[in-house]
XYZ file of C-alpha atoms in Angstrom:
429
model
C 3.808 -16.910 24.217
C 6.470 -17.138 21.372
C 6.144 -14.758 18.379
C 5.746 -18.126 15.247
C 6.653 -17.398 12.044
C 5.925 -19.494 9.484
C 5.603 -19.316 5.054
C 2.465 -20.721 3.337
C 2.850 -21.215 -0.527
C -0.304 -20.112 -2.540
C -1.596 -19.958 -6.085
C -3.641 -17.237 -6.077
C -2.133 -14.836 -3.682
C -4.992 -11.871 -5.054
C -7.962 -14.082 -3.808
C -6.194 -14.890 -0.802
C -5.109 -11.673 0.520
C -9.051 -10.700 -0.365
C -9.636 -13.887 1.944
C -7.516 -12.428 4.806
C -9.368 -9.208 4.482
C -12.642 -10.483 4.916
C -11.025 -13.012 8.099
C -9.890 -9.515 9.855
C -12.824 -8.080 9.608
C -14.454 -10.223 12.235
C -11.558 -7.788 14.491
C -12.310 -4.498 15.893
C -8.715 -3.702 14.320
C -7.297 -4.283 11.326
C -4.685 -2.415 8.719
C -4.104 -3.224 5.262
C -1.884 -2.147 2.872
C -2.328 -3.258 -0.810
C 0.207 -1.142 -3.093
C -0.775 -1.297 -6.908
C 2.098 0.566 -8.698
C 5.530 -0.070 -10.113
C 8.396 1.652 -10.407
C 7.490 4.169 -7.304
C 10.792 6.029 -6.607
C 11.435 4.917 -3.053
C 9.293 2.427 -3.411
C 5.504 1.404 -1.992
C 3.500 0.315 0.993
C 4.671 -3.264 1.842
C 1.995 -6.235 0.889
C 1.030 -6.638 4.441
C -1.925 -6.781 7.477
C -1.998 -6.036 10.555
C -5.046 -7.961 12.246
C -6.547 -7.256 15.752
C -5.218 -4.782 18.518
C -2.913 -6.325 21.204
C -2.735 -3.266 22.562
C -4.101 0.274 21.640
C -2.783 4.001 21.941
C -5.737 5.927 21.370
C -6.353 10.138 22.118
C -4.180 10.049 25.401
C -4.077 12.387 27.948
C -1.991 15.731 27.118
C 0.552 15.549 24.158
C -0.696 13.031 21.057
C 2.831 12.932 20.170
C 4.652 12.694 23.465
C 2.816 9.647 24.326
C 2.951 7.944 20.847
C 6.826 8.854 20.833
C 7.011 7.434 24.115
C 5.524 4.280 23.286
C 7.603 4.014 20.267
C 10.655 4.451 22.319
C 10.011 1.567 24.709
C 8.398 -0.903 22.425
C 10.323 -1.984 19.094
C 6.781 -3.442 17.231
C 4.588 -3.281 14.282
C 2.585 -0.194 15.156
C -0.301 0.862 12.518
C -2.708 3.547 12.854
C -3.718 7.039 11.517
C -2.974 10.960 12.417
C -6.051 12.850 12.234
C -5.836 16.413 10.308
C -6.876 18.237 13.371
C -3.872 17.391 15.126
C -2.896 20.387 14.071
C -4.954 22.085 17.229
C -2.509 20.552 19.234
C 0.935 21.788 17.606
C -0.560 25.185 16.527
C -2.851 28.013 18.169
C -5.800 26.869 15.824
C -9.297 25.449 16.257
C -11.940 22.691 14.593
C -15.234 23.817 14.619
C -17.167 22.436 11.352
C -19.525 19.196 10.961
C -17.325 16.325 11.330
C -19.267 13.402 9.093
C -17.673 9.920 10.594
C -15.612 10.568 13.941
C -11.992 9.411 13.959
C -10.278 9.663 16.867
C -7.974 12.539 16.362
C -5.116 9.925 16.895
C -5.108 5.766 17.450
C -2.368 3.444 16.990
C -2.671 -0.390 17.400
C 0.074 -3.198 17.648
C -1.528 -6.592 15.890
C -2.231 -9.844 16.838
C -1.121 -11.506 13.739
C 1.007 -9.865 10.716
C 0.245 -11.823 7.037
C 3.145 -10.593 4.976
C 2.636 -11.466 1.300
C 4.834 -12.595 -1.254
C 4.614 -13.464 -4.427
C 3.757 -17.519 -4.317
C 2.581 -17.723 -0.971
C 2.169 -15.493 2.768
C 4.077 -15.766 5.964
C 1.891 -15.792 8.854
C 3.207 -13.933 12.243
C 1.579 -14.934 15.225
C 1.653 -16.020 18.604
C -1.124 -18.553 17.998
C -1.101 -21.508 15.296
C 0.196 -20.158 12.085
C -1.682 -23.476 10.186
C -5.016 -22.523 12.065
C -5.309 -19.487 10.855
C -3.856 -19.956 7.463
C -6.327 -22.882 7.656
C -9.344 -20.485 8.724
C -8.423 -17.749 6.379
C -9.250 -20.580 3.402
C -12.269 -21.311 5.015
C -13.830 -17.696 4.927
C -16.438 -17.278 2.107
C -17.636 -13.830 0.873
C -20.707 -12.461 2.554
C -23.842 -11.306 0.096
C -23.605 -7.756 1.306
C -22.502 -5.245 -1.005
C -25.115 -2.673 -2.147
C -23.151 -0.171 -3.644
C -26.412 2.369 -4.664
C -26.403 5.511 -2.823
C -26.884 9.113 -3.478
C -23.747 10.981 -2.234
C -24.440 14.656 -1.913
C -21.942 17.924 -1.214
C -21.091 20.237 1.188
C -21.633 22.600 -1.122
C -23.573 23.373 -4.599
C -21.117 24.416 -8.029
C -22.079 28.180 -7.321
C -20.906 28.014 -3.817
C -17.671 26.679 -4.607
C -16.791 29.045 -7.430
C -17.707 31.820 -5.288
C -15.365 30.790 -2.330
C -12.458 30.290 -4.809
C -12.705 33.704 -5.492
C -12.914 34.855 -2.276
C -9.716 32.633 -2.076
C -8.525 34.217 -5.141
C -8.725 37.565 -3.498
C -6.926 36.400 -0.295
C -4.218 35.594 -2.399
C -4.055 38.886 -4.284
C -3.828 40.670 -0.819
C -0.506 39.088 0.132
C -2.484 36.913 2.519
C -1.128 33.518 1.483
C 0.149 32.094 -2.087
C -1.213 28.831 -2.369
C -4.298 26.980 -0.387
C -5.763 23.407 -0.952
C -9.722 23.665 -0.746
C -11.554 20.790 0.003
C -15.567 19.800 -0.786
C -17.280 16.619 1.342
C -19.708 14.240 -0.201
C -21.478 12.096 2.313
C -25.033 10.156 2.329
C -26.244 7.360 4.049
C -25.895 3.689 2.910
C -27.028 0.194 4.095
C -24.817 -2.857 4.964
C -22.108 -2.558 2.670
C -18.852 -4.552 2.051
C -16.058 -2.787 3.210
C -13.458 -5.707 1.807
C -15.692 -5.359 -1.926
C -15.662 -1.694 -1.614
C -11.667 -1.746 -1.519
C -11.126 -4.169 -3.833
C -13.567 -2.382 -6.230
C -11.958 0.730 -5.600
C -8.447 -0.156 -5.731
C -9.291 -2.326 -9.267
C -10.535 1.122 -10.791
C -7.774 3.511 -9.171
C -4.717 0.910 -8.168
C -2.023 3.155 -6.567
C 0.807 3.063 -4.547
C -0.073 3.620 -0.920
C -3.689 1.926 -0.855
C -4.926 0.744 2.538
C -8.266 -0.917 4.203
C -8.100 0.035 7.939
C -10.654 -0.286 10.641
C -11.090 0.801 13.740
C -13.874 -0.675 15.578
C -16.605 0.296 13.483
C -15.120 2.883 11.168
C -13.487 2.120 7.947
C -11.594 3.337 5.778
C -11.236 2.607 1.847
C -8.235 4.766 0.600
C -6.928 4.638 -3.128
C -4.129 7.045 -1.774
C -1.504 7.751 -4.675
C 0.591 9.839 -2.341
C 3.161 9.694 0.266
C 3.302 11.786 3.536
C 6.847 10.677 4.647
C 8.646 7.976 5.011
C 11.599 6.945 7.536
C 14.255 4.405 6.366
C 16.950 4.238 9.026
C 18.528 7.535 8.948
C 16.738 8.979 5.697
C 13.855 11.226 5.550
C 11.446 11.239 2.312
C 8.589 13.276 1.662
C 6.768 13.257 -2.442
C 3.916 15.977 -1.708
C 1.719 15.852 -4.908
C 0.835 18.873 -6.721
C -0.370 19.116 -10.328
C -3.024 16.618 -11.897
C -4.117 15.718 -15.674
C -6.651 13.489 -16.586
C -5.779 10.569 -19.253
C -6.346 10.761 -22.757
C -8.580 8.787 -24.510
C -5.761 7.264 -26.612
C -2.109 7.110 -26.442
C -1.679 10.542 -28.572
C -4.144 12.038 -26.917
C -2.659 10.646 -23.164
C 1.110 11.592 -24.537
C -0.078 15.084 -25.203
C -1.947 15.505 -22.273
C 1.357 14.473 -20.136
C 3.205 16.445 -21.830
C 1.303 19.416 -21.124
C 1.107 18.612 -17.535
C 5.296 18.645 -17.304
C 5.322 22.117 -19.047
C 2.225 23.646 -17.346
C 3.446 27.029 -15.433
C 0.406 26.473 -13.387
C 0.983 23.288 -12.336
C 4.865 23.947 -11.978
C 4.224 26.564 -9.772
C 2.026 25.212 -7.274
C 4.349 21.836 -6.931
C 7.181 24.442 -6.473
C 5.401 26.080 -3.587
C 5.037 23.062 -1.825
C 8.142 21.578 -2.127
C 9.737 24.715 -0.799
C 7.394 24.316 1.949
C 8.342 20.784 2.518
C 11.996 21.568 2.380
C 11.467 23.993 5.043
C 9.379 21.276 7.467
C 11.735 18.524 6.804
C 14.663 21.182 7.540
C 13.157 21.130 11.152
C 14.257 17.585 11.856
C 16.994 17.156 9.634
C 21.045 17.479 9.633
C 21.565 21.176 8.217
C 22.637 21.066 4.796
C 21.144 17.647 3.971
C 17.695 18.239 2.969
C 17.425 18.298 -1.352
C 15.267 17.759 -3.941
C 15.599 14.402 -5.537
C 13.371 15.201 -7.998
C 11.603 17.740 -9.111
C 8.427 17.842 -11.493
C 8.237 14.404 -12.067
C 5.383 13.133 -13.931
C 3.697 9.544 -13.293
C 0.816 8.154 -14.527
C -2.141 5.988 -13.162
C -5.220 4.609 -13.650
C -7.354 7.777 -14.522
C -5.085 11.216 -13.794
C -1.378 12.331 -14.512
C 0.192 13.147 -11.509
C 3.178 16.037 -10.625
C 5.055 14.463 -7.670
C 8.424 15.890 -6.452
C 10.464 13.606 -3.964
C 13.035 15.987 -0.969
C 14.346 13.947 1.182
C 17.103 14.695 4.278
C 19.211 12.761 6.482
C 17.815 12.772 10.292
C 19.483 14.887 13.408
C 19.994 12.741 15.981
C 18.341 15.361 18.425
C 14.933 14.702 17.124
C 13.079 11.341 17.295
C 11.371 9.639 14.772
C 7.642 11.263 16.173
C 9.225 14.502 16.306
C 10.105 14.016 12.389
C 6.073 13.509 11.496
C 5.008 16.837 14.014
C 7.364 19.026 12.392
C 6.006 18.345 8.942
C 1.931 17.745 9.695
C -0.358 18.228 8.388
C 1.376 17.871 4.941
C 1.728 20.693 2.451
C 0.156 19.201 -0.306
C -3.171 19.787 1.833
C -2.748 22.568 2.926
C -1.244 25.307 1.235
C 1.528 28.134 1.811
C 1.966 29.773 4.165
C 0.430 26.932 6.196
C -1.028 28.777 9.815
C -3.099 31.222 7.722
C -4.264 28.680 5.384
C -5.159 26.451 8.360
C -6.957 29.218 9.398
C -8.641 30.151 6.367
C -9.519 25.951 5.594
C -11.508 26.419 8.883
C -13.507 29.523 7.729
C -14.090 28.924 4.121
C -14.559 25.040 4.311
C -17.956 23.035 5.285
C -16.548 20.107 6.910
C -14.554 19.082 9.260
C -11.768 17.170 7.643
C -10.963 14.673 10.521
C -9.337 11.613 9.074
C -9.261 13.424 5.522
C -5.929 14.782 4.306
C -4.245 13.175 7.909
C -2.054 9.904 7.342
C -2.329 6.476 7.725
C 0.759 4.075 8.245
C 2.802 1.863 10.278
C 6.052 2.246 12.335
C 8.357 -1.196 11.874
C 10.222 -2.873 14.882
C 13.218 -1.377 13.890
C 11.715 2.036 14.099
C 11.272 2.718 10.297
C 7.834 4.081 9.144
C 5.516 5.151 6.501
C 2.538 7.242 6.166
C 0.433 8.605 3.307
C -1.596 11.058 2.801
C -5.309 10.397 3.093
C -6.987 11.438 -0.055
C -8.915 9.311 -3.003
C -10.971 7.634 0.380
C -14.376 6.682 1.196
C -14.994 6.675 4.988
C -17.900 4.277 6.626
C -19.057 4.354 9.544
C -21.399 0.629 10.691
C -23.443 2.166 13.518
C -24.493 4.952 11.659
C -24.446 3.641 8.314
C -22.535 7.102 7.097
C -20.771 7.456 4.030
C -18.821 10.173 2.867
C -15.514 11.637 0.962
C -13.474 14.703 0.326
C -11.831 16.220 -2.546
C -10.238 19.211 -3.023
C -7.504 21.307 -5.719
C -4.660 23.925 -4.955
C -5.735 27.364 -5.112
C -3.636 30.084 -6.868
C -3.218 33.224 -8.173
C -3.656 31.548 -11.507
C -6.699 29.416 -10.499
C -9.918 29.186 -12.599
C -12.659 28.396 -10.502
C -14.453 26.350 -13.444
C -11.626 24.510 -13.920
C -10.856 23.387 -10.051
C -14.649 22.902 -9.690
C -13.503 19.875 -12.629
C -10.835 18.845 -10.821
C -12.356 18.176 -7.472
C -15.353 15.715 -9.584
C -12.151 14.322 -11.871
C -10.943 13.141 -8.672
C -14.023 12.189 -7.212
C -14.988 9.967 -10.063
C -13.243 6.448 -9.526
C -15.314 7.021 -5.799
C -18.383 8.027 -7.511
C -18.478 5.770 -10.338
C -17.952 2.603 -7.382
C -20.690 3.734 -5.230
C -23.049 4.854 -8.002
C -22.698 1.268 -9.228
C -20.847 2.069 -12.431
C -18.189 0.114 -14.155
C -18.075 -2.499 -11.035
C -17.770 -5.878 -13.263
């Protein structure tokens, strides 16, 4: 059948695209994207879903990337899907041995059934069915009773454990060992018959950032508020924003002013976005025409709903020896989670960490039909899983010489709070 595309004006594009939501989830895949910031320097996730798997590329046989590049070179579609962090096993000599709380796959990929692209007065529905039937259905759909948002989330680890393994962090670092490592905590509990669709739009109306995304694969979810990007390709250009360095808001505008203020001119903070970017540089480098790789910006501050962010955008122009696949190995997992130099603090994540990180701190995206992609990283997310009624989320906070452990210990709940505030059933008018 024919590929239809046809536009659909609307008046209240929010309550449909919550609508559409709540249609795909009848799907055993769906993927999407709901970006809730301006002024993003190379912009944001596109206003767009991917409903129901046509066909699906999931852990394959030998190389995850050989046989997602391959696919990618025969087939010019909407692809969306997710990189799990432990794809790392398969480009370095490392291993995965913790508790993994909701299983992933370690890769899966899907090309949709139907794409709803939104706009601002109205959607255009992709499809090879009826466009009107399912625009038609998609007004029909009513919102289920479910959501039960009371549960007792509990972590990995108690306060005195993770002060005392910053330190023994502290001390790798004071060895020579490695400069810089992102430590991560897991809450998880159990939870009954929640909504998914509420959970996301609860989440992403308390933390609204750029590269947000519902996705679903069969019967896992997951609810990101991510405010970062992983990397993106537009045609020929290569752009990675690793995040480093966070403040939380002030309770007024002096208060918020002086608080950003001290974020920009933290050494701290300076240093450990510095780090990363010069890792970044060097894993972009891998893929990129020599010489083009810089740093667009450097230290930049932006603000959202409840922290002050440090984001720093490199970017390069892509050799024509590597594909677009090959682009995304040579820089995963991203820098931002992991630390410098990244093999030994791979290594040391496995040792010193509780959990297995699975779909936490990998990337979830799309590639376009004319071979463009992006991905973000997979942070500020809640993770469900419907057979086993499993809930659970990491957080975690760069690790340097400078590091107080009191002080990440705050971070890590700072950024856990717009998750623990929805499922604790806080502020969720």
């Amino acid at each position: 059948m024919v590929q239809t595309k046809r536009f659909f004006k609307i008046k209240d594009v929010k309550q449909f695209y919550q609508k559409t939501n709540y249609w795909a989830d009848q799907f055993s895949h769906f993927c999407s994207f709901n970006p809730l910031h301006n002024n993003y320097p190379f912009g944001t996730f596109p206003y767009l879903i991917g409903v129901g798997a046509e066909f699906t590329l999931e852990d394959p046989d030998g190389s995850h990337f050989k046989a997602l590049d391959s696919y990618i070179k025969q087939n010019k579609n909407w692809f969306f899907g997710h990189f799990g962090y432990d794809l790392k096993n398969e480009i370095e000599d490392l291993t995965s041995q913790n508790i993994e709380r909701i299983q992933f796959p370690i890769l899966s990929f899907f090309r949709p059934i139907h794409l709803i692209h939104f706009q601002n007065n109205g959607v255009f529905i992709e499809t090879k069915a009826d466009p009107e039937d399912i625009f038609n259905k998609i007004l029909r759909v009513q919102k289920p009773q479910r959501f039960r948002p009371d549960t007792d989330l509990k972590p990995d680890c108690t306060k005195l454990e993770y002060i005392n393994t910053v330190k023994t962090l502290k001390n790798h670092i004071e060895k020579g060992d490695i400069y810089e490592i992102n430590y991560c905590m897991n809450f998880s509990g159990d939870i009954i018959d929640p909504d998914p669709v509420e959970l996301f739009s609860k989440l992403t109306h308390l933390s609204p950032n750029p590269f947000s995304v519902l996705y679903k694969i069969n019967n896992k979810y997951t609810i990101s508020a991510s405010p970062e990007r992983f990397i993106k390709k537009l045609g020929s250009k290569i752009i990675s924003q690793p995040i480093k360095g966070t403040a939380a808001r002030g309770s007024s505008m002096k208060l918020d002013n002086i608080a950003k203020d001290k974020l920009k001119k933290s050494e701290k903070e300076r240093a450990e976005n510095m780090m990363i970017v010069d890792l970044v540089r060097n894993d972009l480098a891998k893929s990129c025409i020599p010489g083009s790789v810089k740093v667009n910006e450097m230290f930049g501050v932006y603000t959202f709903s409840q922290l002050h962010q440090m984001i720093s955008t490199v970017s390069g122009r892509l050799n024509q020896t590597n594909s677009a696949v090959d682009v995304i190995k040579n820089a995963f997992p991203m820098g931002s989670m992991t630390g410098a130099p990244k093999i030994k603090v791979m290594e040391l994540i496995e040792k010193y960490e509780n959990s297995k990180r699975g779909i936490f701190s990998g990337s979830i995206g799309y590639f376009s039909p004319n071979n463009d992609y992006d991905f973000n990283v997979v942070i500020r997310s809640l993770f469900y899983d419907s057979k086993t009624n499993q809930l659970s989320f990491s957080v975690g906070s760069a690790i340097t010489y400078d590091s107080d452990p009191e002080k990440e210990y705050e971070e890590c709940l700072l950024k856990a709070s717009a998750i623990l505030a929805l499922i604790q059933g806080k502020n969720n008018n």
